[in-house]
Each structure stands twice: as structure tokens, then as C-alpha cells.
PDB file of C-alpha atoms in Angstrom:
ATOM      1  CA  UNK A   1     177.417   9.433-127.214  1.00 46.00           C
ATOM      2  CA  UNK A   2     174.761   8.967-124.506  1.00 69.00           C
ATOM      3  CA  UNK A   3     171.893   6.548-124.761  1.00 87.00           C
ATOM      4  CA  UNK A   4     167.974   8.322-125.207  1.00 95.00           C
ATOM      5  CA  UNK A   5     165.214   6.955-123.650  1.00 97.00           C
ATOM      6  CA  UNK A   6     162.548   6.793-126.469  1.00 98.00           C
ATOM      7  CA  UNK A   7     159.279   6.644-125.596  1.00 98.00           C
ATOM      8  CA  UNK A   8     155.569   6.307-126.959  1.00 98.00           C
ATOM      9  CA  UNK A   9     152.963   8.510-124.745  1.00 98.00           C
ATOM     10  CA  UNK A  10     149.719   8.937-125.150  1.00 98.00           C
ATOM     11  CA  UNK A  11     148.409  13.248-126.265  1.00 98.00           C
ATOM     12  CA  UNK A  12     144.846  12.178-126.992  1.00 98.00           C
ATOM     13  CA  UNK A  13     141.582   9.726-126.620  1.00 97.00           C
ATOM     14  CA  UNK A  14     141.355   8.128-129.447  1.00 96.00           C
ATOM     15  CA  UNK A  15     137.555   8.387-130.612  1.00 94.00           C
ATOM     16  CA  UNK A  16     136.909   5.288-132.470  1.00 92.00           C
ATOM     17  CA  UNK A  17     139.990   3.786-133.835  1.00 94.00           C
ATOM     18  CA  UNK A  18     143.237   4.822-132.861  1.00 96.00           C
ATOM     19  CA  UNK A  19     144.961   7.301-134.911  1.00 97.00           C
ATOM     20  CA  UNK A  20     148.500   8.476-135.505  1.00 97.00           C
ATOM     21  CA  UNK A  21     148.039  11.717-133.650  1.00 97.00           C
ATOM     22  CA  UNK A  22     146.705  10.201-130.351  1.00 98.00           C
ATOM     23  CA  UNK A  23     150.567   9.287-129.600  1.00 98.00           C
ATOM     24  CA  UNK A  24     153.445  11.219-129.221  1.00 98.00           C
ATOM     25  CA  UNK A  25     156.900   9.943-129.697  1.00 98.00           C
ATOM     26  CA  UNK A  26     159.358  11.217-127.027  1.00 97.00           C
ATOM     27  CA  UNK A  27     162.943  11.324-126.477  1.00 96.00           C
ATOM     28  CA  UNK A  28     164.997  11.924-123.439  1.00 93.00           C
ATOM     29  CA  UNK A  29     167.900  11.086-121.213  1.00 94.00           C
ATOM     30  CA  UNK A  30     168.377   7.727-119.761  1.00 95.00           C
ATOM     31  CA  UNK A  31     168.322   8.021-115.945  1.00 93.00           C
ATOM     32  CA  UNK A  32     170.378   6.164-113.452  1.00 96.00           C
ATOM     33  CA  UNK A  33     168.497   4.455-110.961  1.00 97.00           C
ATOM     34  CA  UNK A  34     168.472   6.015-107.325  1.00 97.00           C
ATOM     35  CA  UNK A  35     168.243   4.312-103.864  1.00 98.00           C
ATOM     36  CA  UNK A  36     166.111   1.022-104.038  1.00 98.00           C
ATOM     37  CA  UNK A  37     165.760   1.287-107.857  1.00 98.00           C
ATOM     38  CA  UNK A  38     166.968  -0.836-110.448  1.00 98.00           C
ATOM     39  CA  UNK A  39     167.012   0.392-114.426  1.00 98.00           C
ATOM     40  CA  UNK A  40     167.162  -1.700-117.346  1.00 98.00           C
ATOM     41  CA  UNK A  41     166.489  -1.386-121.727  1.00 98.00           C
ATOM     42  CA  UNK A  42     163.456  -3.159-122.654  1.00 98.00           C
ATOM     43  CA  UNK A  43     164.018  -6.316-124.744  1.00 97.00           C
ATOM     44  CA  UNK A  44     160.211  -7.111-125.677  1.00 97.00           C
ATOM     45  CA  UNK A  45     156.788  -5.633-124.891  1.00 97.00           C
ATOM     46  CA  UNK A  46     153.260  -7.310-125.354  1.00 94.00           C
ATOM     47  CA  UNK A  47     150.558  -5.369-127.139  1.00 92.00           C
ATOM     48  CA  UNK A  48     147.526  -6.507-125.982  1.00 89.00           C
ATOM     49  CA  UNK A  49     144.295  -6.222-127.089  1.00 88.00           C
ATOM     50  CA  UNK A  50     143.557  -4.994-123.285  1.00 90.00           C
ATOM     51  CA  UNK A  51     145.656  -1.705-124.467  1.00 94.00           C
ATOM     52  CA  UNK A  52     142.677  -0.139-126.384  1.00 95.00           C
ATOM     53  CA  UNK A  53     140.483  -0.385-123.330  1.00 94.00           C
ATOM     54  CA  UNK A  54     143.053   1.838-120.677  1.00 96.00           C
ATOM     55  CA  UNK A  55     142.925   4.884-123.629  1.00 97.00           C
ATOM     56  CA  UNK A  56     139.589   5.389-122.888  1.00 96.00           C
ATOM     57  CA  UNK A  57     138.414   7.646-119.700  1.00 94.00           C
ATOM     58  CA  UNK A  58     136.349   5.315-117.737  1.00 92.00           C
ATOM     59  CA  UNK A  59     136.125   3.159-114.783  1.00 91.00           C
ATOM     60  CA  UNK A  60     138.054  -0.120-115.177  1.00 90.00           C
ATOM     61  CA  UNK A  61     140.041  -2.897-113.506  1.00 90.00           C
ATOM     62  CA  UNK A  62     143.145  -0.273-114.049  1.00 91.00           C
ATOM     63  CA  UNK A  63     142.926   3.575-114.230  1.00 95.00           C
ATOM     64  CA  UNK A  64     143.348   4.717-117.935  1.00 97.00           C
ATOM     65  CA  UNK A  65     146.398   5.968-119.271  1.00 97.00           C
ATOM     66  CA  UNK A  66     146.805   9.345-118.250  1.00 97.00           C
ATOM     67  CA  UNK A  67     147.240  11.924-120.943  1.00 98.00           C
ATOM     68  CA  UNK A  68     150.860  12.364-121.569  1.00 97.00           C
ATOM     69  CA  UNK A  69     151.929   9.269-119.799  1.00 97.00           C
ATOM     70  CA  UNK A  70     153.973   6.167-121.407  1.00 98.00           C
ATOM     71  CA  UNK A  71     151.810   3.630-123.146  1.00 98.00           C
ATOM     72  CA  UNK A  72     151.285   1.566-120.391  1.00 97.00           C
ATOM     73  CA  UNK A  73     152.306  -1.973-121.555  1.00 97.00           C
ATOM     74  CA  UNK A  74     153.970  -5.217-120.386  1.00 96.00           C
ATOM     75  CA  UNK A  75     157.999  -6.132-121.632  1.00 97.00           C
ATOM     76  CA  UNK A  76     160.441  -7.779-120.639  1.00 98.00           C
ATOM     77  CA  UNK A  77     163.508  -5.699-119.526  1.00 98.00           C
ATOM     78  CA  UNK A  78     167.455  -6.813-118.799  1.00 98.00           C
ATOM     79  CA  UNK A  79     168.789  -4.615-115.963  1.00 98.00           C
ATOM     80  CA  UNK A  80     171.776  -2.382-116.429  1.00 98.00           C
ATOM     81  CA  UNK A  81     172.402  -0.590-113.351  1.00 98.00           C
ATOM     82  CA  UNK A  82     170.984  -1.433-109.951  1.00 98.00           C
ATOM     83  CA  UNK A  83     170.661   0.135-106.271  1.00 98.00           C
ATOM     84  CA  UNK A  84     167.695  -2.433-105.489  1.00 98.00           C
ATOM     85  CA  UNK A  85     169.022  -5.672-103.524  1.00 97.00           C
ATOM     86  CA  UNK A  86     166.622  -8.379-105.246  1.00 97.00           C
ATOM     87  CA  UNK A  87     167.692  -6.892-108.857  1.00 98.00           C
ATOM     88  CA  UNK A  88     171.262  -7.260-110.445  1.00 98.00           C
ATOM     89  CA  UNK A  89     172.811  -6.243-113.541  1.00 98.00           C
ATOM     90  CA  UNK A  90     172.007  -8.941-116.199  1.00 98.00           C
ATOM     91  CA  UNK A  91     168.712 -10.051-114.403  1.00 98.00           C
ATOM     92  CA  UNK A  92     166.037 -10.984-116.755  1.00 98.00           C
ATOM     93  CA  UNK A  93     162.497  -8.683-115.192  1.00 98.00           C
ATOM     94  CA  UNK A  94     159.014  -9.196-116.568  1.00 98.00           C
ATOM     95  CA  UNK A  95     156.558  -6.140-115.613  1.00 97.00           C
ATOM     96  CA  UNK A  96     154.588  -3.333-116.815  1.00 96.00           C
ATOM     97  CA  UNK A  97     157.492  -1.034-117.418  1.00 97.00           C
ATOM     98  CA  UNK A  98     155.521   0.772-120.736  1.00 97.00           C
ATOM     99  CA  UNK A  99     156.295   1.257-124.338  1.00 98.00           C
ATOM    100  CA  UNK A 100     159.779   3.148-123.639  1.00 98.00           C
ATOM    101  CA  UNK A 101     163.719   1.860-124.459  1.00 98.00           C
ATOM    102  CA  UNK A 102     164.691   1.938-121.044  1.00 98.00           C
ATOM    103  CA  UNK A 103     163.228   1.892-117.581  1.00 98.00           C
ATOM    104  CA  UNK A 104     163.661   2.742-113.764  1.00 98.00           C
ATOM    105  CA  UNK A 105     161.594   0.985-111.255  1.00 98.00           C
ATOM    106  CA  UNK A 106     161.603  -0.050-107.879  1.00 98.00           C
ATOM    107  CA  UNK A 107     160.636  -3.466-108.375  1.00 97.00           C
ATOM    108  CA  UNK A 108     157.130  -2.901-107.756  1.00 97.00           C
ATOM    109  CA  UNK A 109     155.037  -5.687-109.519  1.00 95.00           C
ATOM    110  CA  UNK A 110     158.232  -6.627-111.274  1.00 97.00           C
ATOM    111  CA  UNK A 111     159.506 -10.492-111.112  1.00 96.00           C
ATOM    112  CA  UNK A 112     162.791 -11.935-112.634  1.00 97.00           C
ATOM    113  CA  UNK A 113     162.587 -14.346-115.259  1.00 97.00           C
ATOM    114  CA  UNK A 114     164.786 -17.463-116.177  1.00 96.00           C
ATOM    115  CA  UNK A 115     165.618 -17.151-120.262  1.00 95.00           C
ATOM    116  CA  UNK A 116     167.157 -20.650-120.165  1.00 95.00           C
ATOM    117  CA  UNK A 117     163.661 -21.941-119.594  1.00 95.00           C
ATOM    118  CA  UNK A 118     161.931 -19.864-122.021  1.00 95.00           C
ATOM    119  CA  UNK A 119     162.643 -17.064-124.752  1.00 94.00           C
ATOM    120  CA  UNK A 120     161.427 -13.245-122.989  1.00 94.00           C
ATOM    121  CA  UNK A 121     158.676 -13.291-125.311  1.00 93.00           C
ATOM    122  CA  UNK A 122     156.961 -16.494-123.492  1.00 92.00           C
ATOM    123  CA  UNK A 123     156.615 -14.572-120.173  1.00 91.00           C
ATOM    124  CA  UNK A 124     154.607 -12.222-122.067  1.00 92.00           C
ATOM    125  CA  UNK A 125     152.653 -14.884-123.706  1.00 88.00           C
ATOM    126  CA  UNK A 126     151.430 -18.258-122.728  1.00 87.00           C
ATOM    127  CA  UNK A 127     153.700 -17.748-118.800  1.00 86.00           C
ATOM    128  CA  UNK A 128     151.862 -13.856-118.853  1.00 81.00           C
ATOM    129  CA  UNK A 129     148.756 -12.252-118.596  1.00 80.00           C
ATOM    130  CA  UNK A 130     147.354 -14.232-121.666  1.00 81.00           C
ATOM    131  CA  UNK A 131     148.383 -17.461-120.449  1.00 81.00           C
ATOM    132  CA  UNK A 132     147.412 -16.778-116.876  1.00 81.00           C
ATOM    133  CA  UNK A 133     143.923 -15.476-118.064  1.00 83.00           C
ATOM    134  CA  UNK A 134     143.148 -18.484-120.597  1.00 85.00           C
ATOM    135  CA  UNK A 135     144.572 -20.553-117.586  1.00 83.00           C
ATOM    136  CA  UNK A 136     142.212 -19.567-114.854  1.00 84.00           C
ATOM    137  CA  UNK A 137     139.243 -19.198-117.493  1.00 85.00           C
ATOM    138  CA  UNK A 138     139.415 -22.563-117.931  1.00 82.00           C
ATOM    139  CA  UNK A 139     140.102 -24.426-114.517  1.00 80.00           C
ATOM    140  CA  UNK A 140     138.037 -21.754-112.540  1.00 77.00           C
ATOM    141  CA  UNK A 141     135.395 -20.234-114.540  1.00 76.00           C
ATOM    142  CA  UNK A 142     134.974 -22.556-117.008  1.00 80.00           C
ATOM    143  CA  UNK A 143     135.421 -25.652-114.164  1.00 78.00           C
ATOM    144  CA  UNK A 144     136.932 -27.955-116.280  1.00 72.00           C
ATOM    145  CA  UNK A 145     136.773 -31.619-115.164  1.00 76.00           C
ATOM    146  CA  UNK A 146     138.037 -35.326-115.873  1.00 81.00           C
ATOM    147  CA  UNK A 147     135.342 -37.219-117.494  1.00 81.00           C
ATOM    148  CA  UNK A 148     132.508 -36.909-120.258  1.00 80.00           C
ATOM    149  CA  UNK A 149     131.224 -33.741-121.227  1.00 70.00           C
ATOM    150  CA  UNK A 150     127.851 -32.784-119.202  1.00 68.00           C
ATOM    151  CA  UNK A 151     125.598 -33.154-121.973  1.00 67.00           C
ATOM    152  CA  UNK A 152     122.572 -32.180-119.809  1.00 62.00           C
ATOM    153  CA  UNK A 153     124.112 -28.020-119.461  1.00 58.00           C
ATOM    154  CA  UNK A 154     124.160 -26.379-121.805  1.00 53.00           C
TER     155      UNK A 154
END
């Protein structure tokens, strides 16, 4: 029996909250990966509250999901198969790969991980985006320094 890629894409803007029929749930053949590619089965993916903002047709820091595209989403992936010389099978790759069962990328935005340091689902957590934004919110936009608070700003 051959694997099937299953997939989550979005068929509608969701007006208000999200609704069952704004997805549709997809099935298909797992692909093998072609020159400079690597593929891989997804092990974990983040949903974020960022998510609800690329469903909605407007400008952004990131294009909204296209209608009929895969949920765009973050996860954690362990190649299978690769043509791509920085990715081999059994790596460990943290990227936006989207809410699907298996992947093909060409490494794009995509960075191996060490799972002896920390479970997959820390990458996507407090060593991902979250971490990384409550990170830099505090030692760059919220300047946080040694010492007593400023009790003259407030």
C-alpha cells in the first residue's frame, strides 16, 4: 500500500470565526523529491494564533493563504528521501512546510534541528517564532536592563 499525503487547504475566508467549511481536507500521492529537494512526514506543527490573520485578504507581513493552498503553518518534519546535499534521510528540519503529512522542499527557509537537545515541539515553541518574538520583545523593544525599574516612565 502506498503512503497519501493528507492535507488541510483552505476553500474559503472565513467571515468572523472560522468555520468547518472554510477548509477542505485533501488526499493525494506522496511525491519523491526531485533534483535539489529533500521530502520528509511531518512530526509536529504549531498553530498559532498568527494563523487567523493570513486567512484574511489583506496586506500583511506575509501574503494570505491563497484559496486552495495548504494551511500555511510551521512543523517539524524528519526527512525520508533526499536529492538536496545539506538534507539527509533521518535529519530533524524545522520550517513552514503547512498542515499536510508529508512534504517536498528545497530547503528554502528550512533549518535542521538537534532532538537530543530538545523534543521537535520546542523548536516550535520557546526555540521558534514564539520564543524568538517574546525574545526580541523584550531585549529590543521592551529594552530591558540590569538595575531598578525606571520609576519615572511610565
Amino acid at each position: 500500500m502506498s503512503a497519501t499525503n493528507r492535507q488541510i487547504r483552505l476553500s474559503a475566508r472565513p467571515v468572523g470565526e472560522v468555520q468547518p467549511d472554510d477548509w477542505e481536507h485533501c488526499a493525494g500521492p506522496v511525491e519523491e523529491p526531485g533534483p535539489g529537494r529533500f521530502a520528509g512526514r511531518t512530526r509536529v506543527i504549531s498553530l498559532d494564533p498568527a494563523m487567523r490573520g493570513w486567512l484574511d485578504d489583506r496586506p500583511s507581513y506575509l501574503p494570505p493563504v491563497a484559496i486552495g493552498e495548504v494551511m500555511r503553518a510551521g512543523s517539524v518534519i524528519e526527512v525520508t528521501a533526499s536529492n538536496h546535499p545539506d538534507f539527509q534521510p533521518g535529519d530533524h528540519v524545522v520550517g513552514t512546510f503547512g498542515v499536510q503529512e508529508y512534504v517536498i522542499s528545497d530547503g528554502k527557509g528550512a533549518m535542521k534541528i538537534d532532538t537530543s537537545l530538545a523534543p521537535p515541539s520546542t523548536y516550535l515553541g520557546a526555540l521558534g517564532m514564539p520564543g524568538m518574538t517574546a525574545y526580541f520583545g523584550l531585549l529590543d523593544v521592551g529594552a530591558l536592563k540590569d538595575g531598578p525599574p525606571d520609576r519615572g516612565h511610565r
